[in-house]
Coordinates of C-alpha atoms and ligand atoms in Angstrom, one line a residue:
X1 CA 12.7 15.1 -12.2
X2 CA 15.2 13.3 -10.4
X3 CA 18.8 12.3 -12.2
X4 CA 20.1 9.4 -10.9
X5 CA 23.8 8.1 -11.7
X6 CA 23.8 4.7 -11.3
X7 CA 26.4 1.8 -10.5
X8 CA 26.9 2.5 -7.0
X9 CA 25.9 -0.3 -4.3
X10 CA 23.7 0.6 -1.7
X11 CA 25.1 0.7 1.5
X12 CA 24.1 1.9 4.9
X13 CA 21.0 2.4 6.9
X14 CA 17.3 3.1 6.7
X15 CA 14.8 3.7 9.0
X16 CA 10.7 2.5 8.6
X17 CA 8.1 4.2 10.4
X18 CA 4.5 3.2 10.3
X19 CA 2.5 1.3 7.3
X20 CA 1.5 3.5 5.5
X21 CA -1.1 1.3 4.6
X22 CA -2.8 0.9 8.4
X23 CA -1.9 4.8 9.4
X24 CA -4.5 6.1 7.0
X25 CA -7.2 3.4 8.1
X26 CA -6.3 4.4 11.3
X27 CA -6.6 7.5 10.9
X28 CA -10.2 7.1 9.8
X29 CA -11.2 4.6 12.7
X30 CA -10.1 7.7 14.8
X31 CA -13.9 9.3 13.3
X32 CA -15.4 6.6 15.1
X33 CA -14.5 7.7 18.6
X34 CA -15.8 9.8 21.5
X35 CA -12.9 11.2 22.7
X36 CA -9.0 11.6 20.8
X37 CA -6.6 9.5 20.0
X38 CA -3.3 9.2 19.5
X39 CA -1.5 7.0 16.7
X40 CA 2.5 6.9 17.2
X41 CA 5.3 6.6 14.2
X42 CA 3.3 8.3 11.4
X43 CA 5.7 8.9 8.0
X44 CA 5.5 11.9 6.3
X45 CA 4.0 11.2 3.7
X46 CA 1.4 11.9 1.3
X47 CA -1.1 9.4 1.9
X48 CA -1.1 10.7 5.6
X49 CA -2.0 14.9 4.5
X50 CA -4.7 13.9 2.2
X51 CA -6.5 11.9 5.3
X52 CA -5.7 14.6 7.6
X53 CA -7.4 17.0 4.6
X54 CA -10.6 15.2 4.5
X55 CA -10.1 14.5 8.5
X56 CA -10.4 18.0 9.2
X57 CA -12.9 19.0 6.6
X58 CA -15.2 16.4 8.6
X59 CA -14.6 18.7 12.0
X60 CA -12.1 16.6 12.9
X61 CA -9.4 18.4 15.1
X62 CA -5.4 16.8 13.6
X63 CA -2.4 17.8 14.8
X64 CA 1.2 16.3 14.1
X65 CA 3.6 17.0 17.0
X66 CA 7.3 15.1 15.1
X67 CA 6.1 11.8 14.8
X68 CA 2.8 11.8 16.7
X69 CA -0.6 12.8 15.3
X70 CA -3.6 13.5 17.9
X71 CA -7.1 13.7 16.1
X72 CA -9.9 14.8 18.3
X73 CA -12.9 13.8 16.7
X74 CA -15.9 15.2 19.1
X75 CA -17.0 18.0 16.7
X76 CA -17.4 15.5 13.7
X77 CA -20.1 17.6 11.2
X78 CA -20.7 17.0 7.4
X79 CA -18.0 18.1 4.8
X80 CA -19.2 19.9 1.5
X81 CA -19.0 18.2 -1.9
X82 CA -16.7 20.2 -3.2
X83 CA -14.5 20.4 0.0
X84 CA -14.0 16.6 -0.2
X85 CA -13.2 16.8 -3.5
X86 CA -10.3 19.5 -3.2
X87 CA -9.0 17.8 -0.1
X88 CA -9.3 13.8 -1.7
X89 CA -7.9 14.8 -5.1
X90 CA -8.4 11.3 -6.6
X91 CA -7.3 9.6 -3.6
X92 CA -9.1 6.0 -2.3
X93 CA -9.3 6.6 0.9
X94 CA -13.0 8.6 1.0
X95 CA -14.5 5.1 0.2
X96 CA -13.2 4.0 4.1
X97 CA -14.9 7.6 5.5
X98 CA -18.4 5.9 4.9
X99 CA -19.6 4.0 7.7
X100 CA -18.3 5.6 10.4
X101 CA -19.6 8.8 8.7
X102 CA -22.9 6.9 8.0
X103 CA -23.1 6.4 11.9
X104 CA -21.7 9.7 13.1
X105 CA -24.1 12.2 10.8
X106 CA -26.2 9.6 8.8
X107 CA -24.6 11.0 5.5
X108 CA -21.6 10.5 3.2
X109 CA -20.0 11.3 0.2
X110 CA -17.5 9.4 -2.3
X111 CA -15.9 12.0 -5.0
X112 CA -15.1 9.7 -8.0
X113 CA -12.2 7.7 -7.1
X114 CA -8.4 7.4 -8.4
X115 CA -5.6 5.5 -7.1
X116 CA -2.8 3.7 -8.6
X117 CA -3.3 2.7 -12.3
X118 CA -2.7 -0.7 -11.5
X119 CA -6.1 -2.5 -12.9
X120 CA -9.8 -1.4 -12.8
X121 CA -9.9 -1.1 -9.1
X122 CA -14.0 -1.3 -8.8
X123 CA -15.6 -0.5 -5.7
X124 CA -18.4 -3.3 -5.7
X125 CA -17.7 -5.2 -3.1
X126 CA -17.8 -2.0 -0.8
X127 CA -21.1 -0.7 -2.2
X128 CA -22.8 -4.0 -1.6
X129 CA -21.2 -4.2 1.7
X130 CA -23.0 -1.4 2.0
X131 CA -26.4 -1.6 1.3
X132 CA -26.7 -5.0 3.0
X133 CA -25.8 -3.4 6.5
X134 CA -28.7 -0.2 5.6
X135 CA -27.4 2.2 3.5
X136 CA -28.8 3.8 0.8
X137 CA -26.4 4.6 -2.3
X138 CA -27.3 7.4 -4.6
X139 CA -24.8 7.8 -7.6
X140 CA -25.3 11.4 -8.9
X141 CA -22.5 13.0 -11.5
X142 CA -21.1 14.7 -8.8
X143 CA -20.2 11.4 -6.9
X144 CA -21.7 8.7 -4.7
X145 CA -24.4 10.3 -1.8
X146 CA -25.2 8.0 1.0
X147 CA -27.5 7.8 3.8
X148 CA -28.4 5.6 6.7
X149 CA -32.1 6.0 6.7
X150 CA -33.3 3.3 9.1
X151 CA -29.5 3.1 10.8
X152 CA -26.7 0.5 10.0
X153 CA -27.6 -3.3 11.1
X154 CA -25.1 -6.5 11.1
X155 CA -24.7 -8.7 7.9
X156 CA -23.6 -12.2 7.1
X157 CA -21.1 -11.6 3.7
X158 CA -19.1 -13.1 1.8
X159 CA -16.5 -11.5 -0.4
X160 CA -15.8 -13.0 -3.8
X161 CA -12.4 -12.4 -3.4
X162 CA -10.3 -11.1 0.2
X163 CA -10.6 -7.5 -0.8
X164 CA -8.2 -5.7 1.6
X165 CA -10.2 -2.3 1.2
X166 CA -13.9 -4.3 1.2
X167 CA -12.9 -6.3 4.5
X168 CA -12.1 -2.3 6.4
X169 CA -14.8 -1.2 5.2
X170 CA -17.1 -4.2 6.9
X171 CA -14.6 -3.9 10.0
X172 CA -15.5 0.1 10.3
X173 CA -18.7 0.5 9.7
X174 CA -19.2 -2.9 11.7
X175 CA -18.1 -2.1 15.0
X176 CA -21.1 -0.1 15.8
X177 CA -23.3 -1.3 13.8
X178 CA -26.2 -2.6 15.8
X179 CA -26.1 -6.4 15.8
X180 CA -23.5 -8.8 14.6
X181 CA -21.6 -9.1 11.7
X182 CA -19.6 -12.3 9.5
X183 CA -17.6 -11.6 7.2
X184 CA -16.4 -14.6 4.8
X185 CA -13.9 -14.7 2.9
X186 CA -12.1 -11.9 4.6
X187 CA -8.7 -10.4 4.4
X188 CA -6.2 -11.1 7.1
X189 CA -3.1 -8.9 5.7
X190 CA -0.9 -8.0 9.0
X191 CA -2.3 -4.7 8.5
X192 CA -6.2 -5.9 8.6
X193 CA -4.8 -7.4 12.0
X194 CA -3.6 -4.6 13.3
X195 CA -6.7 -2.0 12.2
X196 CA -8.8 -4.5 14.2
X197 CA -6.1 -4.1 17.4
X198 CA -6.6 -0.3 17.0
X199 CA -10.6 -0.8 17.0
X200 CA -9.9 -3.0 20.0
X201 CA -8.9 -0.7 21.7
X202 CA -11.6 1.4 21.0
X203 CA -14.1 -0.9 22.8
X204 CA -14.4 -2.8 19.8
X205 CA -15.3 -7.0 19.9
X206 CA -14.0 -8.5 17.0
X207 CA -12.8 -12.4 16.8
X208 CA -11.1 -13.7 14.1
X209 CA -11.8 -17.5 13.5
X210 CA -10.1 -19.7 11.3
X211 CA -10.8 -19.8 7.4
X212 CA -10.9 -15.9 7.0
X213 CA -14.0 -15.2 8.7
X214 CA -14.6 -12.3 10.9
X215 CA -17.3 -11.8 13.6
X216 CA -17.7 -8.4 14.8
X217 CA -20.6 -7.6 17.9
X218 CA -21.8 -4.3 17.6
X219 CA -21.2 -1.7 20.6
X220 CA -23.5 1.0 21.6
X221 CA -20.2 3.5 21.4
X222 CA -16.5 3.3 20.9
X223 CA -13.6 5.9 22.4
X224 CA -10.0 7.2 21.6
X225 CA -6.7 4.7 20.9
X226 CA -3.5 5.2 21.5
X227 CA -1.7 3.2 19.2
X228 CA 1.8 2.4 17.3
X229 CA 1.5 1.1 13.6
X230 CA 3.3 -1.9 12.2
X231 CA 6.3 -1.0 10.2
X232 CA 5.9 -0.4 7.2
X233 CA 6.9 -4.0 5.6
X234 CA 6.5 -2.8 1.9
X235 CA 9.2 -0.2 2.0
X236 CA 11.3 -2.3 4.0
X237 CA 11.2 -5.1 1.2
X238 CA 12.1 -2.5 -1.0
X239 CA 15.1 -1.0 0.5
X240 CA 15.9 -5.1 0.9
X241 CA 15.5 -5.5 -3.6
X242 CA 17.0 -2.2 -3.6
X243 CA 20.6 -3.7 -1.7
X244 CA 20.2 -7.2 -3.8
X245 CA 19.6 -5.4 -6.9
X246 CA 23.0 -3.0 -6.7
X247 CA 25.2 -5.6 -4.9
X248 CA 25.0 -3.3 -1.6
X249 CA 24.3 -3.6 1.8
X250 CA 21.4 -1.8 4.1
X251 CA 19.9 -2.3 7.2
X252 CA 16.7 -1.6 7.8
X253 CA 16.1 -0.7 11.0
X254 CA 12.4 -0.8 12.4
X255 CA 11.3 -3.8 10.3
X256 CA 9.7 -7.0 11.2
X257 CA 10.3 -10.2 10.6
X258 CA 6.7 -12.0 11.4
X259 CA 5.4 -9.5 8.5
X260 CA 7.7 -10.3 6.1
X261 CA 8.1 -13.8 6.2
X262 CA 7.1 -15.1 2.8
X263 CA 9.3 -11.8 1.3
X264 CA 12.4 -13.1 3.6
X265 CA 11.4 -16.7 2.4
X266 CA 11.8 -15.3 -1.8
X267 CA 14.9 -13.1 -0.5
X268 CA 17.1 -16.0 0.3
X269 CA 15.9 -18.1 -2.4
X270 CA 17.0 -15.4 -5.0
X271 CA 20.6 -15.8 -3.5
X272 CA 20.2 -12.8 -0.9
X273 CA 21.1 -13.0 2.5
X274 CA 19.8 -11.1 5.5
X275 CA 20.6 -11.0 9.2
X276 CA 17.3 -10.8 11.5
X277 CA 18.0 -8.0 15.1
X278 CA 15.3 -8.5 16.8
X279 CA 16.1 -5.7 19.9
X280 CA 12.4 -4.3 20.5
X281 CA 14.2 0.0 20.1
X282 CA 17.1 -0.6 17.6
X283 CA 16.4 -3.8 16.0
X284 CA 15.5 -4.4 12.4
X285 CA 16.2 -6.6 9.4
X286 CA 20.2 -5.9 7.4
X287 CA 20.1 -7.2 3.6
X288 CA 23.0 -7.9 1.5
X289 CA 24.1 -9.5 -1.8
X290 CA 26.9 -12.1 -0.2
X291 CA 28.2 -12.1 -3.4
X292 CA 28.2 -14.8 -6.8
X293 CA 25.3 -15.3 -9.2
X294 CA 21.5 -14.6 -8.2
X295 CA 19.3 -17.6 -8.5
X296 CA 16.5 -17.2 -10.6
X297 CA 13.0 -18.5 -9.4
X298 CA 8.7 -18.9 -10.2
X299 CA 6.5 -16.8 -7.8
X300 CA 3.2 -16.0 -7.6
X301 CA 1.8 -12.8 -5.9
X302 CA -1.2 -13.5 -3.9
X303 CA -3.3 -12.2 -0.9
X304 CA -1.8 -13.0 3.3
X305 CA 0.2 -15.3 3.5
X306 CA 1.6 -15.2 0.1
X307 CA 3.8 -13.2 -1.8
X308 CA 2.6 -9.3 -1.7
X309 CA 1.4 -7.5 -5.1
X310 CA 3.2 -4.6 -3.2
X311 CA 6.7 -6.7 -3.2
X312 CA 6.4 -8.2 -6.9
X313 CA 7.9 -4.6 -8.9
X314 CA 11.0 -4.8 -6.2
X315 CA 11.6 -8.2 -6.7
X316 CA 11.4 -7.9 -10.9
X317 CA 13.7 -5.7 -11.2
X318 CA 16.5 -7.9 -8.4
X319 CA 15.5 -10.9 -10.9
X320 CA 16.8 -9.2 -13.8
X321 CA 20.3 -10.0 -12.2
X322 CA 19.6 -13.4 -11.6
X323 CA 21.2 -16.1 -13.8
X324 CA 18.5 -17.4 -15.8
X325 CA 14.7 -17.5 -16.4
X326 CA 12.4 -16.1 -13.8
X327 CA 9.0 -15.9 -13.7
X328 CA 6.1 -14.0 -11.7
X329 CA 2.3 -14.1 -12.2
X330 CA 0.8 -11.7 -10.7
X331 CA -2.3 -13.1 -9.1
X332 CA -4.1 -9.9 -7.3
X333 CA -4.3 -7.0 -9.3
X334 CA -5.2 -7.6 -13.4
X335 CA -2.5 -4.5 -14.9
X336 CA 0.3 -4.6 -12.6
X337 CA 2.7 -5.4 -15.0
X338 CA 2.9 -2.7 -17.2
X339 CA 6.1 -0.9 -15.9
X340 CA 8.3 -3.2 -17.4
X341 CA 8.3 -1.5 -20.4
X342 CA 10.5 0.9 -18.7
X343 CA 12.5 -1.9 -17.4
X344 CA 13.1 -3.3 -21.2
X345 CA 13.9 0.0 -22.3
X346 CA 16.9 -0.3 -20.0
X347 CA 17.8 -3.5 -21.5
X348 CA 16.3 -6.4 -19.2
X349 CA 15.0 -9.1 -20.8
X350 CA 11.3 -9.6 -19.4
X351 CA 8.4 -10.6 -21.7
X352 CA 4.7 -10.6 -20.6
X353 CA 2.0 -13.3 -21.3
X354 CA -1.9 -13.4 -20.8
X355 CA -1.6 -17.5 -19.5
X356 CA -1.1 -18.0 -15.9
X357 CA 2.4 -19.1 -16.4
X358 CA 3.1 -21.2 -12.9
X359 CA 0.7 -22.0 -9.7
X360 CA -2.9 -22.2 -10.3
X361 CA -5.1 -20.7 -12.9
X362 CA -5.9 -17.0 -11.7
X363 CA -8.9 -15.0 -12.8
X364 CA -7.1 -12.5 -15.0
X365 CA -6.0 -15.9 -17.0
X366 CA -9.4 -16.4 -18.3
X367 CA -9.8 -13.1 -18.8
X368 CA -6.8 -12.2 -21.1
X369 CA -4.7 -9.7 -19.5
X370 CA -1.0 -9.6 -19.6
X371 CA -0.6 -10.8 -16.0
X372 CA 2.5 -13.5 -16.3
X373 CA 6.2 -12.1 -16.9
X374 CA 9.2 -14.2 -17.7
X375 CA 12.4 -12.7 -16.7
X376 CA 15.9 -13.5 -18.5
X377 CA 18.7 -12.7 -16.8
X378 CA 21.1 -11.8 -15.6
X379 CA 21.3 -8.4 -18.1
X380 CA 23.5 -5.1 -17.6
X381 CA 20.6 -2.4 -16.8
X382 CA 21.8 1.0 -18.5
X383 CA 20.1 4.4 -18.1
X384 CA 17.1 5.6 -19.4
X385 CA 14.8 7.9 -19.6
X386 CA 12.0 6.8 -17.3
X387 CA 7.9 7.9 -16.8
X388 CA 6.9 6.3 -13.8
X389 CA 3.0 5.0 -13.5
X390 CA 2.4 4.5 -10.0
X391 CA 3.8 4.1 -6.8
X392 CA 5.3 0.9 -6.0
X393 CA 6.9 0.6 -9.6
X394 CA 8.0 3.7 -9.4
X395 CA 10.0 2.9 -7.1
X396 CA 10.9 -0.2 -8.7
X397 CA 12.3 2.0 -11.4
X398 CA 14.7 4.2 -8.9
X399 CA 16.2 0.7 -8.3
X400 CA 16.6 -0.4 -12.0
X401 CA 18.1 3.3 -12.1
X402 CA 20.7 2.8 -9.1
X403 CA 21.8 -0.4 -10.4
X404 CA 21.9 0.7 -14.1
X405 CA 25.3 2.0 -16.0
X406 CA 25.1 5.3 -16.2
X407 CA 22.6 8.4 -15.5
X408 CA 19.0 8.3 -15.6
X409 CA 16.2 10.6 -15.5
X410 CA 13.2 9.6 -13.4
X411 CA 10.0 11.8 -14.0
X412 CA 7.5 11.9 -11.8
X413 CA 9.1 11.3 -8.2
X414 CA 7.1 13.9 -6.3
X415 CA 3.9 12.6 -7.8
X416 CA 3.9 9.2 -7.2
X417 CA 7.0 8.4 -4.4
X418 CA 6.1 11.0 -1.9
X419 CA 2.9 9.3 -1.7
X420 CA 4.0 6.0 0.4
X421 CA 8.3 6.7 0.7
X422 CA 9.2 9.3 3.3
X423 CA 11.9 11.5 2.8
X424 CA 13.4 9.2 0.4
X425 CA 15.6 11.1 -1.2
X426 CA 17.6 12.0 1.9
X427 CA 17.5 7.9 2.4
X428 CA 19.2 7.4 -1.0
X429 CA 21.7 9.9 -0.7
X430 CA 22.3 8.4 3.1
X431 CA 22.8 5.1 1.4
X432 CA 25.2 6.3 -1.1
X433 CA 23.2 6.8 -4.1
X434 CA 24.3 9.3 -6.3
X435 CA 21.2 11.5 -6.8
X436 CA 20.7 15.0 -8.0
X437 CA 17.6 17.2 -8.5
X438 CA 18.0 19.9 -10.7
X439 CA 16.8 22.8 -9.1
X440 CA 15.1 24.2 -12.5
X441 CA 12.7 21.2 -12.5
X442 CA 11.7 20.6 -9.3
X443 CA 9.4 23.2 -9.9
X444 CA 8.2 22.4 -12.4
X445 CA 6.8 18.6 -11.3
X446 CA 3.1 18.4 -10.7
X447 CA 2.0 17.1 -7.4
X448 CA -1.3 16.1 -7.0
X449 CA -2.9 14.0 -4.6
X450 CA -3.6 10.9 -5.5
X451 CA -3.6 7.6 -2.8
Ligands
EPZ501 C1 -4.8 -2.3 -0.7 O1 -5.6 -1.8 -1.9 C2 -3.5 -1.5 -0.7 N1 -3.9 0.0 -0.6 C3 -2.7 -1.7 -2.0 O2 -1.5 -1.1 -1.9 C4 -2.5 -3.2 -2.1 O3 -1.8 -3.5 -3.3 C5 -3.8 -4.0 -2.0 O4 -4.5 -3.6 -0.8 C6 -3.6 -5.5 -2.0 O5 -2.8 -5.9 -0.9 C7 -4.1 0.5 0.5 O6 -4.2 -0.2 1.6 C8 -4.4 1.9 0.6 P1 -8.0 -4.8 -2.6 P2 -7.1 -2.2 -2.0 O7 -9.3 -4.3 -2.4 O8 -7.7 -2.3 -0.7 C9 -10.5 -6.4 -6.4 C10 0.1 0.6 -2.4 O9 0.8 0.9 -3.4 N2 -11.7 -5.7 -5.8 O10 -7.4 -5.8 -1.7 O11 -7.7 -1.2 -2.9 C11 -9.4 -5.4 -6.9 O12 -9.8 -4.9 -8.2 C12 -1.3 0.1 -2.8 O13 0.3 0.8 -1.3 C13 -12.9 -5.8 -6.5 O14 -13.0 -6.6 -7.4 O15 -7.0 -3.6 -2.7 C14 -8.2 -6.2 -6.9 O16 -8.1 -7.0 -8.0 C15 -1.5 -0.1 -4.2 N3 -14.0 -5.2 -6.0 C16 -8.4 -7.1 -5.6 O17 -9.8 -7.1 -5.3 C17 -13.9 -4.3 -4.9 O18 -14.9 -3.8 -4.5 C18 -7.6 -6.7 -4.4 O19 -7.9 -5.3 -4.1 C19 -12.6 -4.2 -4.2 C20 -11.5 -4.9 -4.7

């Protein structure tokens, strides 16, 4: 449990390492070699020890020198059932392990899988992905068994929607795949961009055409990378609606524009003002309130290059400052909505609707799900007692926190935050935020590990 007292403006600096969301992919691509590699600016986080878990349960040799994690993957050998399932908890990430693991020993294994409760998250498009390139799935109680009988072959698919997860999954087990493979309809998220620069290097040929389709040719064998993430361009935009949010002021050093652009694009919109450094070592992105009312404003979350699913909880909770009626229908993800609850409970005025309120009619429209929020503001936040569900509202909630009246309570930090938010407590408290963990509970908080 973490008590925060709120009603202090943010102000300071904060460094981003890594995306969080490409150092675990590449991380697995790493499986796919012949000889180590070397990936550069990895956070300490969560996400990152589960993959090294089921890295080295697959023979795979990881060690993390500060910042720098060298995975040596020539003694690659299969993993027991119930060894993957310690080491995955209910993580995502086995789903990525299977084709390279499908090319390397012609077997692989997905525990049942967990995540963020954010929507049904199915794995369809993957398992279908799949079989079309060779493989055999075998769904037992104990999990998903697959095999590569007859070896993995090229495919022409198309994806019924740009699945971020689905379009790795074609790009990994791909690559070596013999033969070549399109992929319609693909993802093109900066951090699809740069997985396919880390296979690249590899000895990987992948071109990326116009209209979200992907050509990969097949190679007989890949080798190591050396290779520095992109920043990590969701926790910057949250350290960004964390300063708008509490009137403050925070640079954060390490981010990117290019990557952020649509976020920047709703930042200044909203009334916030930022200040682009673009030195290649030091530079980064500062974020301020300048001051006067918040604007309010209609978004729409939706896949590259719109508005991130991963930036729409930040952005709520700055909108419940703004001087009238937001609104924000979230587009990707059918359940994304729910921790506004929390967010009325501390007094905002946000209601939820099943239409597509704004933009075009999405599929979670048809299918009733409270998907659309309208946001009145601007409300005082006060404390609260606060559960949080996942990880990127979550943190959403520390921000309703530091800018509420009052002292909070925020249950389940080291559950959920630790997962994609390195050392964030020390980054609050450099920031000013009054934080305090009593040292009773911290004990006491469960921590296990799901991605
Ligand atoms: C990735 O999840 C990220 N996770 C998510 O971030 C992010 O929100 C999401 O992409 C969208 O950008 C990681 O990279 C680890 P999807 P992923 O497949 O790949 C549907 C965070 O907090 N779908 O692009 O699992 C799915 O239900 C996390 O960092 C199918 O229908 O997301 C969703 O509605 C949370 N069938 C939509 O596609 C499938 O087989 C997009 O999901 C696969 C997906």
């Amino acid at each position: 449990m973490l008590m925060i007292h709120g009603g202090t403006p943010l102000e300071g600096e904060v460094t981003v390492r890594g995306a969080k969301n490409l150092v675990s992919k590449a991380m697995v691509a790493a499986l796919l070699g012949n000889s180590p590699s070397v990936l550069r600016g990895v956070p300490a986080i969560r996400d990152v020890e589960v993959v090294t878990g089921l890295l080295r349960v697959h023979g795979v040799d990881v060690d993390l020198d500060g910042d720098t994690l060298y995975m040596d993957p020539t003694s690659v050998g299969q993993a027991g059932v119930d060894e993957i399932n310690v080491h995955a908890g209910t993580s995502r990430i086995p789903i990525l392990f299977c084709g390279p693991l499908l090319h390397r020993l012609g077997h692989a294994f997905i525990p049942d899988l967990g995540g963020c409760n954010i929507g049904g998250r199915p794995i369809d498009f993957h398992l279908e992905a799949l079989r079309q390139f060779g493989a055999v799935v075998d769904k037992t109680p104990e999990g998903t068994h697959l095999s590569a009988p007859d070896g993995l072959h090229g495919i022409r698919y198309e994806l019924d929607f740009p699945s971020v997860g689905a379009t790795e999954q074609v790009l990994l087990t791909a690559v070596t795949a013999e033969g070549t493979t399109e992929l319609r309809n693909a993802a093109i998220e900066p951090e699809i961009m740069d997985l396919i620069c880390v296979l690249q290097k590899m000895g990987a040929i992948i071109k990326v055409h116009t209209n979200r389709v992907i050509e990969v040719v097949g190679v007989g064998a890949l080798g190591g990378y050396s290779h520095r993430p992109l920043p990590d361009r969701i926790e910057a935009a949250s350290w960004a609606s964390a300063a708008l949010a509490t009137g403050g002021n925070v640079f954060v050093r390490g981010s990117n524009q290019a990557d952020m652009m649509t976020f920047l694009n709703v930042f200044r919109s909203i009334g916030g003002a930022y200040d682009v450094d673009d030195d290649p070592l030091e530079g980064g992105i500062r974020f301020w309130h300048p001051g006067g009312p918040l604007k309010p404003v209609a978004l729409e979350t939706d896949v590259h290059p719109g508005l991130m699913t991963d930036w729409q909880q930040p952005i709520v909770v700055a909108l419940t400052q703004a001087d009238g009626l937001s609104i924000m229908h979230e587009t990707v993800y059918e359940n994304r909505l729910g921790y506004t609850s929390e967010l009325r409970q501390m007094g905002a005025g946000i209601e939820l609707y099943s239409d597509c309120l704004g933009g075009a009619p999405c599929r979670w429209g048809r299918r009733n799900f409270l998907h659309s929020a309208v946001i009145a503001g601007p409300t005082k936040l006060h404390a609260a007692e606060l559960r949080i569900p996942d990880l990127r509202a979550g943190f959403s909630h520390l921000i309703a926190a530091l800018a509420a009246e009052g002292t909070s309570r925020v249950y389940g930090v080291d559950r959920y935050i630790t997962r994609g938010y390195e050392n964030f407590e020390d980054k609050l408290r450099g920031l000013g935020a009054k934080i305090e963990r009593p040292a009773l509970e911290r004990t006491r908080e469960p921590t296990p590990a799901d991605a």
